[in-house]
Amino acid sequence: MLRNYIAPEERREADKQLPRLLLEGLLLGGSGLGVLALIFEIAADAFSVAAYQTLLAIHGAGGYHEIAILAFIVLSILLFFGIVPAYKAGAYLRPNAGGSGPLVEAIGPARLRWLSWVGSSLFFIDAILTIIISSISASDATMLLFPELAQYRIVLAEFYAFFIMAVLVALGPKRAVPIFLIGGGLFTIFTIFALGAVGAAAAGNPGWSFLTEGIVRRLEASGVVEHVIRAQQDLQALGPVVFFQLFFRSMSSAMLGFSGYEVIPASGKHAARPKWKVINTALTLAAVFLIGTGVVQLFAARQWNIPSTEGYSTLLIEYEIIAAEMLGRGMQQQDIVVTGEDLTSARRLYDARLAALASEELLGEDEVEPLDLHGLTEEQYIATLASELAFSRAIGNAINGTAGESFLFVAGVLLAIILLMAQGGGYVGGAAVAANSARLGRLPGYFTDDRIGIAVIWGISAVLIPVIREVVVVESYYAFGFVSAFVITSTTVFFVRKDALRDRGIEPGSPEARSLRFAGLRGMIASYFMLIVLVTQKTEALIAIVFFGALITLYQFYIANGGLKRLPEALSKVRREVGVRVIAYDAGLQRAHDQARQRGIADSLSTLIAEGRTGKFNTDPDRIVRLVSYLHNVDPELFRLNGDLHVHDHIEEPSEELEATYNTAKSAGEDLLREIEYYSHFGIFTFIHNYYLNWVAPEHGRSKETVLQAMLHILFPLTPHEQMWEEYCAFQPRILPEAIWQFSRERYRWAKDQWPNLSDRITTIWTLQDFGLVPAELDVKMVIAVAEGRQFKMVKIHTGGPDDDGPTEQPHTQADDDKIDK
């Protein structure tokens, strides 16, 4: 069951391309996103959790580092041996799916289709929460550089959310890739080396823990840290019940260390080929990074006794210790000396805080809280403030003007940047899911433009940021989004349809099929366990998640069916009138099927043009596109010309029903050719109809029918004459819409241009007849050479009276050539 389900030849070919696929990206001029570009464009939030995963794990464990480490190890095992294999299997089966909800529609059985509705709703909520938690965390990271901005942290978070939204809307998700690639790459390289130094220093110098308390108190005093969670008693004193309560609580919080991971497959449609190899490699590297950063941070936090500090990253505290001790001048306990100046400054701070409280009371502000002395007397509180001032001076002396100062600056900038880019994952991933739902007809059509989805996500997030304010508040709600994605993806892979397996060359029931389903089973075990832990430990958030998830799902149902009742299947595929440019649909499903039909027709015609099958019409492709677009109500933007057909593969339709509609339309290529040919003939027939009278002369045997048949002979030399005569007899001149006539007119002009070139001999004889210069008993036979002399047609012209037969087509022989020569 651990057998590789990928064909050996396909696997070897993909492995050969891996070095190129690692670095390929839009910045490097590649045809798609490579592994690193894929990670940094969409899943930067998967790496940004390095900023807060440790403090959340310790926060959930009640400050006990050992419990947090144990919970994170269990989660890491579940991720690497459960979730990763399931996601890799899903990416191999359908790399273009774009998330858990679309994956159900693409490869899941009919009985699981309801999961796609729920999955899309929860993913959209997850995207909004990504913006909130990332912008607040980016604002908190900025406090390292500018602690004086602590009172403006929410305003700064709002600015960050708006800034990334504006960049993505202005440039578009694809063009913004280089920004994510550069910033994400710098952060990753820096983090690998910096965390390596942190781990080595923590293992060799546990005594540096004396710095922790001073750093935390200083951050509390400046207002950067709002809550500090420390262990209340010795671990051995905890009973089994309390231990497991803290263990599962820590696990539910530490799950946020894997947030953003579920977004990686959502960008598969932009990945370089083979897409499954790029996505699978990105999934593995991202998992290694997430697990590695979490383990090192938690180990260092235990060694240096770093508590959970809401509002300030555990990672930054570890960096500050490194900056002082390893990259700075070093610092000892005896360097922290309280001076008289420190006591005086502490007294002034105490008096200033009392004065501020008094002024608030005079202004009549409600609920003015007294000065929190943390259970200390006034003198003890002043002494504590003086000690904090002494510590700040000592650590400043150790860092200022050294490499440690530059290290902290770079760390703060890169951490703020990656947290900013993490919003890109939420924006782009959420917009992609919204676009997919719109393509399924479950959201309004304008959501197919990623910019609209990005703007809507920002609008909702901007309202909620001032309400939520803290990372520990939003994390209870945040985990439901990506854990539900884990559940849906794993379940879908396990219950994959047989035809979806066959599409990838895997025979149902074979060892490869069992291996692939076993990957889904492992993912189900891991994800279901995570979900149970989450539901039992974050119950307070469950009601809100269910309510908003149900609300978005109900909205999708309403848009898809045009109401709260299911739309009859017969009405979901209504064909519109020819030439109607603005189509009003009664329901989203109608729009979805009609747009799938449009894409099928557009791809069919694009293929015909690329294969050269429309070359015989001697007309530029744009006129053909305009003709078909008008006749079939197809958006002209869907046609892929000028070589684009082979550059961009068709992305499968997001459901079986839409794929069937697409395939039906795409298979109508021969019908399209016949339709184009009809309007091509219409243009030529119009020319014949307008000009044949110039040569009609019954007295010389040139009746209307004689001239018409001669013109058809000459202008259609490769088509059987009987067929053309029948078509012309059915022809009725009429005014065509401009979009059609722009094509037919080109064929009209072609016939007008070709007639003098092809008819010079026959019209010469007709002219001689008109002047009486040809004997009445003389018969004339003409040979018309076409296709560069590879084919011939003979036209016989009688010059007798009006009762003679008109031109006839006869086989061409060498004797005819000799007779003509004579």
mmCIF file with all atom_site columns, N, CA and C in Angstrom, residues 347-393:
data_model
loop_
_atom_site.group_PDB
_atom_site.id
_atom_site.type_symbol
_atom_site.label_atom_id
_atom_site.label_alt_id
_atom_site.label_comp_id
_atom_site.label_asym_id
_atom_site.label_entity_id
_atom_site.label_seq_id
_atom_site.pdbx_PDB_ins_code
_atom_site.Cartn_x
_atom_site.Cartn_y
_atom_site.Cartn_z
_atom_site.occupancy
_atom_site.B_iso_or_equiv
_atom_site.pdbx_formal_charge
_atom_site.auth_seq_id
_atom_site.auth_comp_id
_atom_site.auth_asym_id
_atom_site.auth_atom_id
_atom_site.pdbx_PDB_model_num
ATOM 1   N N  . ARG A 1 347 ? 10.322  57.127 39.245 1.00 0.00 ? 347 ARG A N  1
ATOM 2   C CA . ARG A 1 347 ? 9.381   57.943 40.008 1.00 0.00 ? 347 ARG A CA 1
ATOM 3   C C  . ARG A 1 347 ? 8.596   58.867 39.063 1.00 0.00 ? 347 ARG A C  1
ATOM 4   N N  . ARG A 1 348 ? 9.287   59.465 38.086 1.00 0.00 ? 348 ARG A N  1
ATOM 5   C CA . ARG A 1 348 ? 8.608   60.359 37.150 1.00 0.00 ? 348 ARG A CA 1
ATOM 6   C C  . ARG A 1 348 ? 7.574   59.596 36.309 1.00 0.00 ? 348 ARG A C  1
ATOM 7   N N  . LEU A 1 349 ? 7.922   58.367 35.883 1.00 0.00 ? 349 LEU A N  1
ATOM 8   C CA . LEU A 1 349 ? 6.975   57.556 35.121 1.00 0.00 ? 349 LEU A CA 1
ATOM 9   C C  . LEU A 1 349 ? 5.740   57.218 35.955 1.00 0.00 ? 349 LEU A C  1
ATOM 10  N N  . TYR A 1 350 ? 5.975   56.891 37.238 1.00 0.00 ? 350 TYR A N  1
ATOM 11  C CA . TYR A 1 350 ? 4.855   56.565 38.124 1.00 0.00 ? 350 TYR A CA 1
ATOM 12  C C  . TYR A 1 350 ? 3.948   57.777 38.301 1.00 0.00 ? 350 TYR A C  1
ATOM 13  N N  . ASP A 1 351 ? 4.550   58.930 38.548 1.00 0.00 ? 351 ASP A N  1
ATOM 14  C CA . ASP A 1 351 ? 3.751   60.148 38.727 1.00 0.00 ? 351 ASP A CA 1
ATOM 15  C C  . ASP A 1 351 ? 3.004   60.510 37.443 1.00 0.00 ? 351 ASP A C  1
ATOM 16  N N  . ALA A 1 352 ? 3.646   60.330 36.282 1.00 0.00 ? 352 ALA A N  1
ATOM 17  C CA . ALA A 1 352 ? 2.991   60.652 35.008 1.00 0.00 ? 352 ALA A CA 1
ATOM 18  C C  . ALA A 1 352 ? 1.781   59.761 34.771 1.00 0.00 ? 352 ALA A C  1
ATOM 19  N N  . ARG A 1 353 ? 1.897   58.486 35.137 1.00 0.00 ? 353 ARG A N  1
ATOM 20  C CA . ARG A 1 353 ? 0.771   57.579 34.950 1.00 0.00 ? 353 ARG A CA 1
ATOM 21  C C  . ARG A 1 353 ? -0.381  57.933 35.885 1.00 0.00 ? 353 ARG A C  1
ATOM 22  N N  . LEU A 1 354 ? -0.037  58.332 37.127 1.00 0.00 ? 354 LEU A N  1
ATOM 23  C CA . LEU A 1 354 ? -1.080  58.769 38.062 1.00 0.00 ? 354 LEU A CA 1
ATOM 24  C C  . LEU A 1 354 ? -1.770  60.029 37.544 1.00 0.00 ? 354 LEU A C  1
ATOM 25  N N  . ALA A 1 355 ? -0.976  60.975 36.997 1.00 0.00 ? 355 ALA A N  1
ATOM 26  C CA . ALA A 1 355 ? -1.543  62.218 36.470 1.00 0.00 ? 355 ALA A CA 1
ATOM 27  C C  . ALA A 1 355 ? -2.453  61.928 35.276 1.00 0.00 ? 355 ALA A C  1
ATOM 28  N N  . ALA A 1 356 ? -2.066  60.986 34.449 1.00 0.00 ? 356 ALA A N  1
ATOM 29  C CA . ALA A 1 356 ? -2.899  60.634 33.289 1.00 0.00 ? 356 ALA A CA 1
ATOM 30  C C  . ALA A 1 356 ? -4.229  60.053 33.733 1.00 0.00 ? 356 ALA A C  1
ATOM 31  N N  . LEU A 1 357 ? -4.209  59.225 34.781 1.00 0.00 ? 357 LEU A N  1
ATOM 32  C CA . LEU A 1 357 ? -5.455  58.668 35.293 1.00 0.00 ? 357 LEU A CA 1
ATOM 33  C C  . LEU A 1 357 ? -6.334  59.750 35.896 1.00 0.00 ? 357 LEU A C  1
ATOM 34  N N  . ALA A 1 358 ? -5.701  60.694 36.586 1.00 0.00 ? 358 ALA A N  1
ATOM 35  C CA . ALA A 1 358 ? -6.462  61.787 37.202 1.00 0.00 ? 358 ALA A CA 1
ATOM 36  C C  . ALA A 1 358 ? -7.131  62.657 36.141 1.00 0.00 ? 358 ALA A C  1
ATOM 37  N N  . SER A 1 359 ? -6.427  62.942 35.053 1.00 0.00 ? 359 SER A N  1
ATOM 38  C CA . SER A 1 359 ? -7.011  63.762 33.985 1.00 0.00 ? 359 SER A CA 1
ATOM 39  C C  . SER A 1 359 ? -8.187  63.051 33.330 1.00 0.00 ? 359 SER A C  1
ATOM 40  N N  . GLU A 1 360 ? -8.108  61.713 33.204 1.00 0.00 ? 360 GLU A N  1
ATOM 41  C CA . GLU A 1 360 ? -9.221  60.962 32.635 1.00 0.00 ? 360 GLU A CA 1
ATOM 42  C C  . GLU A 1 360 ? -10.451 61.045 33.523 1.00 0.00 ? 360 GLU A C  1
ATOM 43  N N  . GLU A 1 361 ? -10.212 61.018 34.851 1.00 0.00 ? 361 GLU A N  1
ATOM 44  C CA . GLU A 1 361 ? -11.332 61.145 35.777 1.00 0.00 ? 361 GLU A CA 1
ATOM 45  C C  . GLU A 1 361 ? -11.975 62.517 35.678 1.00 0.00 ? 361 GLU A C  1
ATOM 46  N N  . LEU A 1 362 ? -11.139 63.591 35.550 1.00 0.00 ? 362 LEU A N  1
ATOM 47  C CA . LEU A 1 362 ? -11.669 64.955 35.451 1.00 0.00 ? 362 LEU A CA 1
ATOM 48  C C  . LEU A 1 362 ? -12.489 65.131 34.165 1.00 0.00 ? 362 LEU A C  1
ATOM 49  N N  . LEU A 1 363 ? -12.082 64.451 33.108 1.00 0.00 ? 363 LEU A N  1
ATOM 50  C CA . LEU A 1 363 ? -12.822 64.547 31.847 1.00 0.00 ? 363 LEU A CA 1
ATOM 51  C C  . LEU A 1 363 ? -14.116 63.740 31.858 1.00 0.00 ? 363 LEU A C  1
ATOM 52  N N  . GLY A 1 364 ? -14.312 63.027 32.972 1.00 0.00 ? 364 GLY A N  1
ATOM 53  C CA . GLY A 1 364 ? -15.561 62.279 33.116 1.00 0.00 ? 364 GLY A CA 1
ATOM 54  C C  . GLY A 1 364 ? -15.636 61.032 32.285 1.00 0.00 ? 364 GLY A C  1
ATOM 55  N N  . GLU A 1 365 ? -14.498 60.461 31.912 1.00 0.00 ? 365 GLU A N  1
ATOM 56  C CA . GLU A 1 365 ? -14.526 59.242 31.111 1.00 0.00 ? 365 GLU A CA 1
ATOM 57  C C  . GLU A 1 365 ? -15.006 58.068 31.954 1.00 0.00 ? 365 GLU A C  1
ATOM 58  N N  . ASP A 1 366 ? -15.814 57.234 31.340 1.00 0.00 ? 366 ASP A N  1
ATOM 59  C CA . ASP A 1 366 ? -16.380 56.086 32.055 1.00 0.00 ? 366 ASP A CA 1
ATOM 60  C C  . ASP A 1 366 ? -15.346 54.975 32.225 1.00 0.00 ? 366 ASP A C  1
ATOM 61  N N  . GLU A 1 367 ? -15.497 54.226 33.284 1.00 0.00 ? 367 GLU A N  1
ATOM 62  C CA . GLU A 1 367 ? -14.710 53.020 33.546 1.00 0.00 ? 367 GLU A CA 1
ATOM 63  C C  . GLU A 1 367 ? -13.208 53.286 33.509 1.00 0.00 ? 367 GLU A C  1
ATOM 64  N N  . VAL A 1 368 ? -12.768 54.310 34.230 1.00 0.00 ? 368 VAL A N  1
ATOM 65  C CA . VAL A 1 368 ? -11.335 54.578 34.342 1.00 0.00 ? 368 VAL A CA 1
ATOM 66  C C  . VAL A 1 368 ? -10.735 53.572 35.310 1.00 0.00 ? 368 VAL A C  1
ATOM 67  N N  . GLU A 1 369 ? -9.821  52.736 34.807 1.00 0.00 ? 369 GLU A N  1
ATOM 68  C CA . GLU A 1 369 ? -9.224  51.705 35.653 1.00 0.00 ? 369 GLU A CA 1
ATOM 69  C C  . GLU A 1 369 ? -8.074  52.279 36.474 1.00 0.00 ? 369 GLU A C  1
ATOM 70  N N  . PRO A 1 370 ? -7.904  51.820 37.705 1.00 0.00 ? 370 PRO A N  1
ATOM 71  C CA . PRO A 1 370 ? -6.783  52.297 38.535 1.00 0.00 ? 370 PRO A CA 1
ATOM 72  C C  . PRO A 1 370 ? -5.456  51.774 37.990 1.00 0.00 ? 370 PRO A C  1
ATOM 73  N N  . LEU A 1 371 ? -4.374  52.390 38.429 1.00 0.00 ? 371 LEU A N  1
ATOM 74  C CA . LEU A 1 371 ? -3.048  51.974 37.999 1.00 0.00 ? 371 LEU A CA 1
ATOM 75  C C  . LEU A 1 371 ? -2.759  50.564 38.510 1.00 0.00 ? 371 LEU A C  1
ATOM 76  N N  . ASP A 1 372 ? -2.427  49.665 37.555 1.00 0.00 ? 372 ASP A N  1
ATOM 77  C CA . ASP A 1 372 ? -2.160  48.269 37.913 1.00 0.00 ? 372 ASP A CA 1
ATOM 78  C C  . ASP A 1 372 ? -0.746  48.151 38.464 1.00 0.00 ? 372 ASP A C  1
ATOM 79  N N  . LEU A 1 373 ? -0.635  47.862 39.775 1.00 0.00 ? 373 LEU A N  1
ATOM 80  C CA . LEU A 1 373 ? 0.686   47.730 40.409 1.00 0.00 ? 373 LEU A CA 1
ATOM 81  C C  . LEU A 1 373 ? 1.129   46.270 40.511 1.00 0.00 ? 373 LEU A C  1
ATOM 82  N N  . HIS A 1 374 ? 0.361   45.366 39.902 1.00 0.00 ? 374 HIS A N  1
ATOM 83  C CA . HIS A 1 374 ? 0.720   43.929 39.901 1.00 0.00 ? 374 HIS A CA 1
ATOM 84  C C  . HIS A 1 374 ? 0.888   43.395 41.316 1.00 0.00 ? 374 HIS A C  1
ATOM 85  N N  . GLY A 1 375 ? 0.072   43.887 42.268 1.00 0.00 ? 375 GLY A N  1
ATOM 86  C CA . GLY A 1 375 ? 0.140   43.407 43.646 1.00 0.00 ? 375 GLY A CA 1
ATOM 87  C C  . GLY A 1 375 ? 1.298   43.967 44.444 1.00 0.00 ? 375 GLY A C  1
ATOM 88  N N  . LEU A 1 376 ? 1.980   44.982 43.908 1.00 0.00 ? 376 LEU A N  1
ATOM 89  C CA . LEU A 1 376 ? 3.135   45.561 44.598 1.00 0.00 ? 376 LEU A CA 1
ATOM 90  C C  . LEU A 1 376 ? 2.745   46.857 45.293 1.00 0.00 ? 376 LEU A C  1
ATOM 91  N N  . THR A 1 377 ? 3.552   47.215 46.302 1.00 0.00 ? 377 THR A N  1
ATOM 92  C CA . THR A 1 377 ? 3.371   48.527 46.917 1.00 0.00 ? 377 THR A CA 1
ATOM 93  C C  . THR A 1 377 ? 3.939   49.587 45.985 1.00 0.00 ? 377 THR A C  1
ATOM 94  N N  . GLU A 1 378 ? 3.710   50.841 46.342 1.00 0.00 ? 378 GLU A N  1
ATOM 95  C CA . GLU A 1 378 ? 4.194   51.929 45.489 1.00 0.00 ? 378 GLU A CA 1
ATOM 96  C C  . GLU A 1 378 ? 5.700   51.884 45.343 1.00 0.00 ? 378 GLU A C  1
ATOM 97  N N  . GLU A 1 379 ? 6.418   51.672 46.428 1.00 0.00 ? 379 GLU A N  1
ATOM 98  C CA . GLU A 1 379 ? 7.879   51.655 46.376 1.00 0.00 ? 379 GLU A CA 1
ATOM 99  C C  . GLU A 1 379 ? 8.382   50.441 45.606 1.00 0.00 ? 379 GLU A C  1
ATOM 100 N N  . GLN A 1 380 ? 7.720   49.300 45.808 1.00 0.00 ? 380 GLN A N  1
ATOM 101 C CA . GLN A 1 380 ? 8.126   48.106 45.062 1.00 0.00 ? 380 GLN A CA 1
ATOM 102 C C  . GLN A 1 380 ? 7.887   48.284 43.553 1.00 0.00 ? 380 GLN A C  1
ATOM 103 N N  . TYR A 1 381 ? 6.787   48.942 43.230 1.00 0.00 ? 381 TYR A N  1
ATOM 104 C CA . TYR A 1 381 ? 6.470   49.171 41.817 1.00 0.00 ? 381 TYR A CA 1
ATOM 105 C C  . TYR A 1 381 ? 7.499   50.099 41.182 1.00 0.00 ? 381 TYR A C  1
ATOM 106 N N  . ILE A 1 382 ? 7.879   51.146 41.906 1.00 0.00 ? 382 ILE A N  1
ATOM 107 C CA . ILE A 1 382 ? 8.889   52.081 41.390 1.00 0.00 ? 382 ILE A CA 1
ATOM 108 C C  . ILE A 1 382 ? 10.219  51.365 41.229 1.00 0.00 ? 382 ILE A C  1
ATOM 109 N N  . ALA A 1 383 ? 10.557  50.494 42.195 1.00 0.00 ? 383 ALA A N  1
ATOM 110 C CA . ALA A 1 383 ? 11.805  49.739 42.100 1.00 0.00 ? 383 ALA A CA 1
ATOM 111 C C  . ALA A 1 383 ? 11.793  48.814 40.879 1.00 0.00 ? 383 ALA A C  1
ATOM 112 N N  . THR A 1 384 ? 10.623  48.225 40.597 1.00 0.00 ? 384 THR A N  1
ATOM 113 C CA . THR A 1 384 ? 10.498  47.351 39.418 1.00 0.00 ? 384 THR A CA 1
ATOM 114 C C  . THR A 1 384 ? 10.688  48.140 38.130 1.00 0.00 ? 384 THR A C  1
ATOM 115 N N  . LEU A 1 385 ? 10.073  49.347 38.088 1.00 0.00 ? 385 LEU A N  1
ATOM 116 C CA . LEU A 1 385 ? 10.256  50.194 36.912 1.00 0.00 ? 385 LEU A CA 1
ATOM 117 C C  . LEU A 1 385 ? 11.716  50.579 36.735 1.00 0.00 ? 385 LEU A C  1
ATOM 118 N N  . ALA A 1 386 ? 12.385  50.882 37.845 1.00 0.00 ? 386 ALA A N  1
ATOM 119 C CA . ALA A 1 386 ? 13.800  51.254 37.774 1.00 0.00 ? 386 ALA A CA 1
ATOM 120 C C  . ALA A 1 386 ? 14.642  50.093 37.273 1.00 0.00 ? 386 ALA A C  1
ATOM 121 N N  . SER A 1 387 ? 14.295  48.875 37.711 1.00 0.00 ? 387 SER A N  1
ATOM 122 C CA . SER A 1 387 ? 15.022  47.691 37.244 1.00 0.00 ? 387 SER A CA 1
ATOM 123 C C  . SER A 1 387 ? 14.835  47.499 35.746 1.00 0.00 ? 387 SER A C  1
ATOM 124 N N  . GLU A 1 388 ? 13.604  47.752 35.244 1.00 0.00 ? 388 GLU A N  1
ATOM 125 C CA . GLU A 1 388 ? 13.347  47.626 33.807 1.00 0.00 ? 388 GLU A CA 1
ATOM 126 C C  . GLU A 1 388 ? 14.136  48.660 33.016 1.00 0.00 ? 388 GLU A C  1
ATOM 127 N N  . LEU A 1 389 ? 14.244  49.884 33.560 1.00 0.00 ? 389 LEU A N  1
ATOM 128 C CA . LEU A 1 389 ? 15.032  50.919 32.886 1.00 0.00 ? 389 LEU A CA 1
ATOM 129 C C  . LEU A 1 389 ? 16.502  50.540 32.847 1.00 0.00 ? 389 LEU A C  1
ATOM 130 N N  . ALA A 1 390 ? 16.991  49.956 33.938 1.00 0.00 ? 390 ALA A N  1
ATOM 131 C CA . ALA A 1 390 ? 18.389  49.531 33.987 1.00 0.00 ? 390 ALA A CA 1
ATOM 132 C C  . ALA A 1 390 ? 18.648  48.414 32.983 1.00 0.00 ? 390 ALA A C  1
ATOM 133 N N  . PHE A 1 391 ? 17.674  47.495 32.871 1.00 0.00 ? 391 PHE A N  1
ATOM 134 C CA . PHE A 1 391 ? 17.832  46.406 31.912 1.00 0.00 ? 391 PHE A CA 1
ATOM 135 C C  . PHE A 1 391 ? 17.856  46.949 30.481 1.00 0.00 ? 391 PHE A C  1
ATOM 136 N N  . SER A 1 392 ? 16.940  47.860 30.173 1.00 0.00 ? 392 SER A N  1
ATOM 137 C CA . SER A 1 392 ? 16.889  48.433 28.822 1.00 0.00 ? 392 SER A CA 1
ATOM 138 C C  . SER A 1 392 ? 18.194  49.113 28.471 1.00 0.00 ? 392 SER A C  1
ATOM 139 N N  . ARG A 1 393 ? 18.792  49.814 29.451 1.00 0.00 ? 393 ARG A N  1
ATOM 140 C CA . ARG A 1 393 ? 20.054  50.496 29.195 1.00 0.00 ? 393 ARG A CA 1
ATOM 141 C C  . ARG A 1 393 ? 21.165  49.478 28.955 1.00 0.00 ? 393 ARG A C  1
#
